[in-house]
Amino acid sequence: MEFENYSFTYINEFDETYNIAFKLNEYHNLMELLFDKCMEDIGDCKGRTWCGTCHIKILEGHLSEKMDADEKVTLSKCEEVSDKSRLACQIPVNAELNNMVFRIMERT
């Protein structure tokens, strides 16, 4: 069985841009992938939707999965939230991430 490679681009809080390759379901969620592959220091609550340290803003692309109530509450406590804001811990590593561009928002 052949596995297709996918990739996304992200911009960190220092305005550095990275293109990251991944495989479907390689990680449970985007936060775990960013922490493991990119050494991004996000996810203080370990993906429980409590802290908001994995707040991202989608610049290109979209996600079909809607936010749940916990994610909305946590994002309401973050700064610079928009309709393109999401928590990386709530985004599954699937084909929707392919060619997506997003920014990791600065912690406050």
N, CA, C and O atoms as a GROMACS GRO file, in nm:
protein
  432
    1MET      N    1   0.084  -0.118   0.000
    1MET     CA    2   0.000   0.000   0.000
    1MET      C    3   0.089   0.124   0.000
    1MET      O    4   0.183   0.133   0.079
    2GLU      N    5   0.059   0.218  -0.087
    2GLU     CA    6   0.136   0.340  -0.098
    2GLU      C    7   0.068   0.451  -0.020
    2GLU      O    8  -0.054   0.466  -0.026
    3PHE      N    9   0.147   0.530   0.054
    3PHE     CA   10   0.094   0.640   0.131
    3PHE      C   11   0.129   0.772   0.063
    3PHE      O   12   0.246   0.797   0.031
    4GLU      N   13   0.030   0.854   0.043
    4GLU     CA   14   0.052   0.983  -0.020
    4GLU      C   15   0.103   1.082   0.084
    4GLU      O   16   0.057   1.084   0.198
    5ASN      N   17   0.198   1.164   0.044
    5ASN     CA   18   0.248   1.268   0.133
    5ASN      C   19   0.169   1.396   0.112
    5ASN      O   20   0.129   1.429   0.000
    6TYR      N   21   0.148   1.465   0.220
    6TYR     CA   22   0.078   1.593   0.219
    6TYR      C   23   0.170   1.696   0.283
    6TYR      O   24   0.272   1.662   0.342
    7SER      N   25   0.132   1.823   0.269
    7SER     CA   26   0.212   1.927   0.335
    7SER      C   27   0.125   2.048   0.367
    7SER      O   28   0.020   2.070   0.306
    8PHE      N   29   0.172   2.125   0.463
    8PHE     CA   30   0.109   2.253   0.495
    8PHE      C   31   0.221   2.352   0.525
    8PHE      O   32   0.337   2.314   0.543
    9THR      N   33   0.186   2.478   0.530
    9THR     CA   34   0.281   2.584   0.561
    9THR      C   35   0.233   2.656   0.686
    9THR      O   36   0.115   2.686   0.701
   10TYR      N   37   0.328   2.682   0.774
   10TYR     CA   38   0.290   2.762   0.890
   10TYR      C   39   0.393   2.871   0.915
   10TYR      O   40   0.510   2.861   0.878
   11ILE      N   41   0.345   2.974   0.980
   11ILE     CA   42   0.428   3.089   1.017
   11ILE      C   43   0.428   3.095   1.168
   11ILE      O   44   0.322   3.098   1.231
   12ASN      N   45   0.547   3.096   1.227
   12ASN     CA   46   0.552   3.100   1.373
   12ASN      C   47   0.547   3.245   1.424
   12ASN      O   48   0.536   3.339   1.345
   13GLU      N   49   0.557   3.261   1.555
   13GLU     CA   50   0.543   3.394   1.615
   13GLU      C   51   0.660   3.487   1.583
   13GLU      O   52   0.653   3.607   1.610
   14PHE      N   53   0.768   3.433   1.525
   14PHE     CA   54   0.882   3.514   1.483
   14PHE      C   55   0.878   3.546   1.334
   14PHE      O   56   0.976   3.594   1.278
   15ASP      N   57   0.764   3.518   1.270
   15ASP     CA   58   0.744   3.539   1.126
   15ASP      C   59   0.833   3.452   1.039
   15ASP      O   60   0.863   3.487   0.925
   16GLU      N   61   0.876   3.338   1.093
   16GLU     CA   62   0.951   3.239   1.015
   16GLU      C   63   0.851   3.144   0.951
   16GLU      O   64   0.757   3.099   1.017
   17THR      N   65   0.870   3.114   0.824
   17THR     CA   66   0.777   3.029   0.749
   17THR      C   67   0.838   2.891   0.726
   17THR      O   68   0.955   2.879   0.690
   18TYR      N   69   0.757   2.788   0.749
   18TYR     CA   70   0.802   2.650   0.734
   18TYR      C   71   0.700   2.571   0.653
   18TYR      O   72   0.579   2.589   0.668
   19ASN      N   73   0.750   2.483   0.566
   19ASN     CA   74   0.664   2.389   0.493
   19ASN      C   75   0.688   2.252   0.554
   19ASN      O   76   0.802   2.205   0.558
   20ILE      N   77   0.583   2.189   0.602
   20ILE     CA   78   0.593   2.063   0.675
   20ILE      C   79   0.520   1.952   0.600
   20ILE      O   80   0.403   1.966   0.566
   21ALA      N   81   0.590   1.843   0.574
   21ALA     CA   82   0.529   1.725   0.511
   21ALA      C   83   0.472   1.635   0.621
   21ALA      O   84   0.527   1.626   0.731
   22PHE      N   85   0.361   1.569   0.589
   22PHE     CA   86   0.300   1.477   0.684
   22PHE      C   87   0.225   1.368   0.610
   22PHE      O   88   0.197   1.380   0.491
   23LYS      N   89   0.193   1.264   0.681
   23LYS     CA   90   0.110   1.155   0.629
   23LYS      C   91  -0.023   1.156   0.703
   23LYS      O   92  -0.029   1.198   0.819
   24LEU      N   93  -0.127   1.112   0.638
   24LEU     CA   94  -0.258   1.108   0.701
   24LEU      C   95  -0.253   1.027   0.830
   24LEU      O   96  -0.192   0.920   0.835
   25ASN      N   97  -0.317   1.080   0.931
   25ASN     CA   98  -0.329   1.014   1.062
   25ASN      C   99  -0.195   0.981   1.126
   25ASN      O  100  -0.188   0.896   1.215
   26GLU      N  101  -0.088   1.049   1.082
   26GLU     CA  102   0.044   1.028   1.140
   26GLU      C  103   0.044   1.072   1.287
   26GLU      O  104   0.116   1.015   1.369
   27TYR      N  105  -0.034   1.173   1.318
   27TYR     CA  106  -0.051   1.224   1.455
   27TYR      C  107  -0.200   1.236   1.481
   27TYR      O  108  -0.281   1.244   1.389
   28HIS      N  109  -0.235   1.238   1.609
   28HIS     CA  110  -0.376   1.250   1.646
   28HIS      C  111  -0.431   1.387   1.608
   28HIS      O  112  -0.544   1.398   1.559
   29ASN      N  113  -0.351   1.492   1.630
   29ASN     CA  114  -0.398   1.627   1.598
   29ASN      C  115  -0.281   1.716   1.555
   29ASN      O  116  -0.164   1.678   1.569
   30LEU      N  117  -0.313   1.832   1.506
   30LEU     CA  118  -0.213   1.925   1.453
   30LEU      C  119  -0.117   1.972   1.562
   30LEU      O  120   0.002   1.990   1.535
   31MET      N  121  -0.165   1.991   1.683
   31MET     CA  122  -0.078   2.035   1.791
   31MET      C  123   0.033   1.934   1.817
   31MET      O  124   0.149   1.972   1.834
   32GLU      N  125   0.000   1.806   1.821
   32GLU     CA  126   0.100   1.702   1.844
   32GLU      C  127   0.203   1.700   1.731
   32GLU      O  128   0.322   1.684   1.757
   33LEU      N  129   0.159   1.717   1.608
   33LEU     CA  130   0.250   1.721   1.494
   33LEU      C  131   0.346   1.839   1.506
   33LEU      O  132   0.467   1.822   1.487
   34LEU      N  133   0.294   1.958   1.536
   34LEU     CA  134   0.378   2.077   1.548
   34LEU      C  135   0.478   2.064   1.662
   34LEU      O  136   0.593   2.107   1.650
   35PHE      N  137   0.435   2.006   1.771
   35PHE     CA  138   0.526   1.987   1.885
   35PHE      C  139   0.636   1.887   1.852
   35PHE      O  140   0.753   1.912   1.880
   36ASP      N  141   0.598   1.775   1.792
   36ASP     CA  142   0.694   1.668   1.766
   36ASP      C  143   0.789   1.698   1.650
   36ASP      O  144   0.910   1.684   1.664
   37LYS      N  145   0.734   1.739   1.537
   37LYS     CA  146   0.816   1.761   1.418
   37LYS      C  147   0.886   1.896   1.416
   37LYS      O  148   0.993   1.910   1.358
   38CYS      N  149   0.826   1.994   1.479
   38CYS     CA  150   0.874   2.132   1.464
   38CYS      C  151   0.925   2.192   1.594
   38CYS      O  152   0.974   2.305   1.595
   39MET      N  153   0.914   2.119   1.702
   39MET     CA  154   0.959   2.166   1.832
   39MET      C  155   0.889   2.296   1.874
   39MET      O  156   0.947   2.376   1.948
   40GLU      N  157   0.767   2.316   1.828
   40GLU     CA  158   0.691   2.434   1.869
   40GLU      C  159   0.642   2.411   2.012
   40GLU      O  160   0.584   2.307   2.042
   41ASP      N  161   0.665   2.507   2.098
   41ASP     CA  162   0.630   2.497   2.240
   41ASP      C  163   0.486   2.544   2.260
   41ASP      O  164   0.461   2.653   2.312
   42ILE      N  165   0.395   2.459   2.219
   42ILE     CA  166   0.253   2.490   2.233
   42ILE      C  167   0.185   2.373   2.302
   42ILE      O  168   0.243   2.264   2.313
   43GLY      N  169   0.064   2.395   2.347
   43GLY     CA  170  -0.012   2.285   2.406
   43GLY      C  171   0.014   2.264   2.554
   43GLY      O  172   0.035   2.151   2.598
   44ASP      N  173   0.012   2.372   2.631
   44ASP     CA  174   0.036   2.361   2.775
   44ASP      C  175  -0.060   2.265   2.844
   44ASP      O  176  -0.023   2.200   2.942
   45CYS      N  177  -0.183   2.255   2.794
   45CYS     CA  178  -0.282   2.167   2.858
   45CYS      C  179  -0.284   2.027   2.797
   45CYS      O  180  -0.371   1.946   2.829
   46LYS      N  181  -0.187   1.999   2.710
   46LYS     CA  182  -0.173   1.867   2.645
   46LYS      C  183  -0.294   1.828   2.560
   46LYS      O  184  -0.329   1.711   2.551
   47GLY      N  185  -0.355   1.928   2.498
   47GLY     CA  186  -0.464   1.900   2.404
   47GLY      C  187  -0.601   1.886   2.466
   47GLY      O  188  -0.689   1.824   2.406
   48ARG      N  189  -0.622   1.940   2.583
   48ARG     CA  190  -0.751   1.929   2.651
   48ARG      C  191  -0.845   2.047   2.625
   48ARG      O  192  -0.954   2.054   2.682
   49THR      N  193  -0.803   2.139   2.540
   49THR     CA  194  -0.883   2.256   2.503
   49THR      C  195  -0.898   2.355   2.619
   49THR      O  196  -0.999   2.425   2.627
   50TRP      N  197  -0.802   2.362   2.707
   50TRP     CA  198  -0.814   2.450   2.824
   50TRP      C  199  -0.733   2.578   2.813
   50TRP      O  200  -0.776   2.680   2.866
   51CYS      N  201  -0.616   2.575   2.746
   51CYS     CA  202  -0.520   2.685   2.764
   51CYS      C  203  -0.517   2.786   2.650
   51CYS      O  204  -0.493   2.904   2.676
   52GLY      N  205  -0.540   2.746   2.527
   52GLY     CA  206  -0.533   2.837   2.414
   52GLY      C  207  -0.393   2.862   2.360
   52GLY      O  208  -0.376   2.946   2.271
   53THR      N  209  -0.291   2.793   2.412
   53THR     CA  210  -0.154   2.816   2.365
   53THR      C  211  -0.132   2.762   2.224
   53THR      O  212  -0.030   2.794   2.162
   54CYS      N  213  -0.223   2.683   2.172
   54CYS     CA  214  -0.211   2.631   2.035
   54CYS      C  215  -0.304   2.704   1.938
   54CYS      O  216  -0.344   2.649   1.836
   55HIS      N  217  -0.339   2.828   1.973
   55HIS     CA  218  -0.425   2.912   1.889
   55HIS      C  219  -0.356   2.938   1.755
   55HIS      O  220  -0.245   2.989   1.751
   56ILE      N  221  -0.423   2.904   1.647
   56ILE     CA  222  -0.373   2.933   1.513
   56ILE      C  223  -0.477   3.015   1.438
   56ILE      O  224  -0.596   3.015   1.473
   57LYS      N  225  -0.432   3.084   1.334
   57LYS     CA  226  -0.523   3.156   1.245
   57LYS      C  227  -0.499   3.103   1.105
   57LYS      O  228  -0.387   3.111   1.053
   58ILE      N  229  -0.602   3.049   1.043
   58ILE     CA  230  -0.593   2.993   0.909
   58ILE      C  231  -0.590   3.108   0.807
   58ILE      O  232  -0.681   3.190   0.803
   59LEU      N  233  -0.485   3.110   0.727
   59LEU     CA  234  -0.468   3.215   0.627
   59LEU      C  235  -0.514   3.169   0.488
   59LEU      O  236  -0.566   3.248   0.410
   60GLU      N  237  -0.492   3.040   0.458
   60GLU     CA  238  -0.538   2.981   0.332
   60GLU      C  239  -0.589   2.841   0.362
   60GLU      O  240  -0.526   2.765   0.435
   61GLY      N  241  -0.703   2.807   0.304
   61GLY     CA  242  -0.764   2.677   0.327
   61GLY      C  243  -0.880   2.690   0.426
   61GLY      O  244  -0.910   2.798   0.476
   62HIS      N  245  -0.945   2.578   0.451
   62HIS     CA  246  -1.056   2.577   0.546
   62HIS      C  247  -1.072   2.438   0.605
   62HIS      O  248  -1.020   2.339   0.553
   63LEU      N  249  -1.146   2.432   0.715
   63LEU     CA  250  -1.175   2.306   0.781
   63LEU      C  251  -1.326   2.284   0.780
   63LEU      O  252  -1.402   2.377   0.807
   64SER      N  253  -1.369   2.164   0.749
   64SER     CA  254  -1.512   2.136   0.745
   64SER      C  255  -1.568   2.108   0.884
   64SER      O  256  -1.686   2.131   0.909
   65GLU      N  257  -1.484   2.058   0.973
   65GLU     CA  258  -1.530   2.026   1.108
   65GLU      C  259  -1.552   2.154   1.187
   65GLU      O  260  -1.464   2.239   1.195
   66LYS      N  261  -1.670   2.166   1.246
   66LYS     CA  262  -1.706   2.285   1.323
   66LYS      C  263  -1.643   2.279   1.461
   66LYS      O  264  -1.609   2.172   1.511
   67MET      N  265  -1.629   2.395   1.522
   67MET     CA  266  -1.578   2.405   1.658
   67MET      C  267  -1.681   2.354   1.757
   67MET      O  268  -1.801   2.375   1.740
   68ASP      N  269  -1.632   2.285   1.862
   68ASP     CA  270  -1.725   2.246   1.967
   68ASP      C  271  -1.729   2.357   2.073
   68ASP      O  272  -1.654   2.455   2.064
   69ALA      N  273  -1.816   2.343   2.172
   69ALA     CA  274  -1.837   2.447   2.273
   69ALA      C  275  -1.710   2.476   2.353
   69ALA      O  276  -1.682   2.592   2.383
   70ASP      N  277  -1.633   2.373   2.389
   70ASP     CA  278  -1.511   2.393   2.467
   70ASP      C  279  -1.410   2.478   2.391
   70ASP      O  280  -1.347   2.567   2.448
   71GLU      N  281  -1.395   2.450   2.262
   71GLU     CA  282  -1.300   2.527   2.182
   71GLU      C  283  -1.344   2.674   2.172
   71GLU      O  284  -1.260   2.764   2.179
   72LYS      N  285  -1.473   2.697   2.156
   72LYS     CA  286  -1.524   2.834   2.149
   72LYS      C  287  -1.498   2.910   2.279
   72LYS      O  288  -1.459   3.026   2.276
   73VAL      N  289  -1.520   2.844   2.392
   73VAL     CA  290  -1.496   2.908   2.522
   73VAL      C  291  -1.349   2.944   2.539
   73VAL      O  292  -1.317   3.055   2.581
   74THR      N  293  -1.260   2.850   2.507
   74THR     CA  294  -1.117   2.877   2.522
   74THR      C  295  -1.072   2.988   2.428
   74THR      O  296  -0.996   3.075   2.470
   75LEU      N  297  -1.117   2.987   2.303
   75LEU     CA  298  -1.079   3.093   2.210
   75LEU      C  299  -1.133   3.229   2.253
   75LEU      O  300  -1.072   3.332   2.222
   76SER      N  301  -1.245   3.231   2.323
   76SER     CA  302  -1.301   3.359   2.369
   76SER      C  303  -1.210   3.428   2.469
   76SER      O  304  -1.224   3.548   2.493
   77LYS      N  305  -1.116   3.354   2.527
   77LYS     CA  306  -1.021   3.410   2.625
   77LYS      C  307  -0.889   3.451   2.559
   77LYS      O  308  -0.802   3.509   2.624
   78CYS      N  309  -0.874   3.421   2.430
   78CYS     CA  310  -0.750   3.454   2.358
   78CYS      C  311  -0.763   3.591   2.292
   78CYS      O  312  -0.873   3.642   2.270
   79GLU      N  313  -0.647   3.651   2.261
   79GLU     CA  314  -0.646   3.778   2.190
   79GLU      C  315  -0.636   3.752   2.040
   79GLU      O  316  -0.593   3.645   1.997
   80GLU      N  317  -0.675   3.851   1.962
   80GLU     CA  318  -0.668   3.848   1.816
   80GLU      C  319  -0.744   3.729   1.755
   80GLU      O  320  -0.697   3.666   1.660
   81VAL      N  321  -0.859   3.699   1.809
   81VAL     CA  322  -0.942   3.590   1.759
   81VAL      C  323  -1.027   3.641   1.643
   81VAL      O  324  -1.080   3.752   1.647
   82SER      N  325  -1.038   3.556   1.541
   82SER     CA  326  -1.123   3.589   1.426
   82SER      C  327  -1.202   3.464   1.388
   82SER      O  328  -1.191   3.360   1.453
   83ASP      N  329  -1.280   3.476   1.282
   83ASP     CA  330  -1.356   3.360   1.235
   83ASP      C  331  -1.264   3.255   1.173
   83ASP      O  332  -1.309   3.144   1.143
   84LYS      N  333  -1.136   3.286   1.154
   84LYS     CA  334  -1.037   3.192   1.102
   84LYS      C  335  -0.952   3.130   1.214
   84LYS      O  336  -0.859   3.055   1.187
   85SER      N  337  -0.984   3.162   1.339
   85SER     CA  338  -0.909   3.109   1.453
   85SER      C  339  -0.955   2.968   1.488
   85SER      O  340  -1.073   2.937   1.481
   86ARG      N  341  -0.859   2.885   1.527
   86ARG     CA  342  -0.886   2.750   1.575
   86ARG      C  343  -0.779   2.712   1.676
   86ARG      O  344  -0.676   2.778   1.686
   87LEU      N  345  -0.804   2.606   1.751
   87LEU     CA  346  -0.704   2.547   1.839
   87LEU      C  347  -0.646   2.426   1.767
   87LEU      O  348  -0.719   2.338   1.724
   88ALA      N  349  -0.514   2.423   1.755
   88ALA     CA  350  -0.447   2.313   1.682
   88ALA      C  351  -0.474   2.178   1.746
   88ALA      O  352  -0.471   2.076   1.678
   89CYS      N  353  -0.501   2.176   1.877
   89CYS     CA  354  -0.528   2.049   1.945
   89CYS      C  355  -0.661   1.988   1.904
   89CYS      O  356  -0.687   1.871   1.932
   90GLN      N  357  -0.745   2.066   1.838
   90GLN     CA  358  -0.877   2.017   1.796
   90GLN      C  359  -0.886   1.989   1.647
   90GLN      O  360  -0.994   1.962   1.594
   91ILE      N  361  -0.772   1.996   1.578
   91ILE     CA  362  -0.770   1.975   1.433
   91ILE      C  363  -0.706   1.841   1.402
   91ILE      O  364  -0.587   1.823   1.428
   92PRO      N  365  -0.781   1.747   1.347
   92PRO     CA  366  -0.723   1.617   1.313
   92PRO      C  367  -0.624   1.629   1.196
   92PRO      O  368  -0.637   1.716   1.110
   93VAL      N  369  -0.526   1.542   1.196
   93VAL     CA  370  -0.428   1.539   1.088
   93VAL      C  371  -0.488   1.458   0.973
   93VAL      O  372  -0.480   1.335   0.970
   94ASN      N  373  -0.550   1.530   0.880
   94ASN     CA  374  -0.616   1.466   0.767
   94ASN      C  375  -0.590   1.547   0.640
   94ASN      O  376  -0.515   1.644   0.642
   95ALA      N  377  -0.652   1.506   0.531
   95ALA     CA  378  -0.626   1.566   0.400
   95ALA      C  379  -0.666   1.713   0.394
   95ALA      O  380  -0.616   1.785   0.306
   96GLU      N  381  -0.752   1.761   0.481
   96GLU     CA  382  -0.791   1.903   0.479
   96GLU      C  383  -0.673   1.995   0.511
   96GLU      O  384  -0.675   2.113   0.476
   97LEU      N  385  -0.572   1.943   0.578
   97LEU     CA  386  -0.454   2.024   0.609
   97LEU      C  387  -0.363   2.044   0.488
   97LEU      O  388  -0.279   2.134   0.487
   98ASN      N  389  -0.381   1.960   0.385
   98ASN     CA  390  -0.294   1.969   0.268
   98ASN      C  391  -0.304   2.107   0.204
   98ASN      O  392  -0.413   2.155   0.173
   99ASN      N  393  -0.189   2.170   0.184
   99ASN     CA  394  -0.176   2.303   0.123
   99ASN      C  395  -0.233   2.416   0.208
   99ASN      O  396  -0.242   2.530   0.161
  100MET      N  397  -0.270   2.388   0.330
  100MET     CA  398  -0.319   2.492   0.420
  100MET      C  399  -0.202   2.580   0.463
  100MET      O  400  -0.088   2.534   0.474
  101VAL      N  401  -0.232   2.706   0.487
  101VAL     CA  402  -0.135   2.801   0.541
  101VAL      C  403  -0.197   2.860   0.666
  101VAL      O  404  -0.312   2.906   0.664
  102PHE      N  405  -0.122   2.859   0.776
  102PHE     CA  406  -0.173   2.916   0.900
  102PHE      C  407  -0.060   2.979   0.979
  102PHE      O  408   0.057   2.951   0.958
  103ARG      N  409  -0.100   3.064   1.072
  103ARG     CA  410  -0.007   3.133   1.160
  103ARG      C  411  -0.032   3.085   1.303
  103ARG      O  412  -0.146   3.076   1.347
  104ILE      N  413   0.077   3.054   1.375
  104ILE     CA  414   0.066   3.027   1.517
  104ILE      C  415   0.061   3.162   1.586
  104ILE      O  416   0.153   3.243   1.573
  105MET      N  417  -0.045   3.186   1.660
  105MET     CA  418  -0.065   3.317   1.721
  105MET      C  419   0.023   3.330   1.845
  105MET      O  420   0.050   3.234   1.916
  106GLU      N  421   0.066   3.452   1.866
  106GLU     CA  422   0.155   3.480   1.977
  106GLU      C  423   0.082   3.464   2.110
  106GLU      O  424  -0.034   3.502   2.123
  107ARG      N  425   0.150   3.406   2.207
  107ARG     CA  426   0.091   3.391   2.340
  107ARG      C  427   0.080   3.527   2.407
  107ARG      O  428   0.160   3.617   2.383
  108THR      N  429  -0.022   3.539   2.491
  108THR     CA  430  -0.039   3.664   2.565
  108THR      C  431  -0.024   3.641   2.713
  108THR      O  432  -0.035   3.735   2.791
   0.00000   0.00000   0.00000
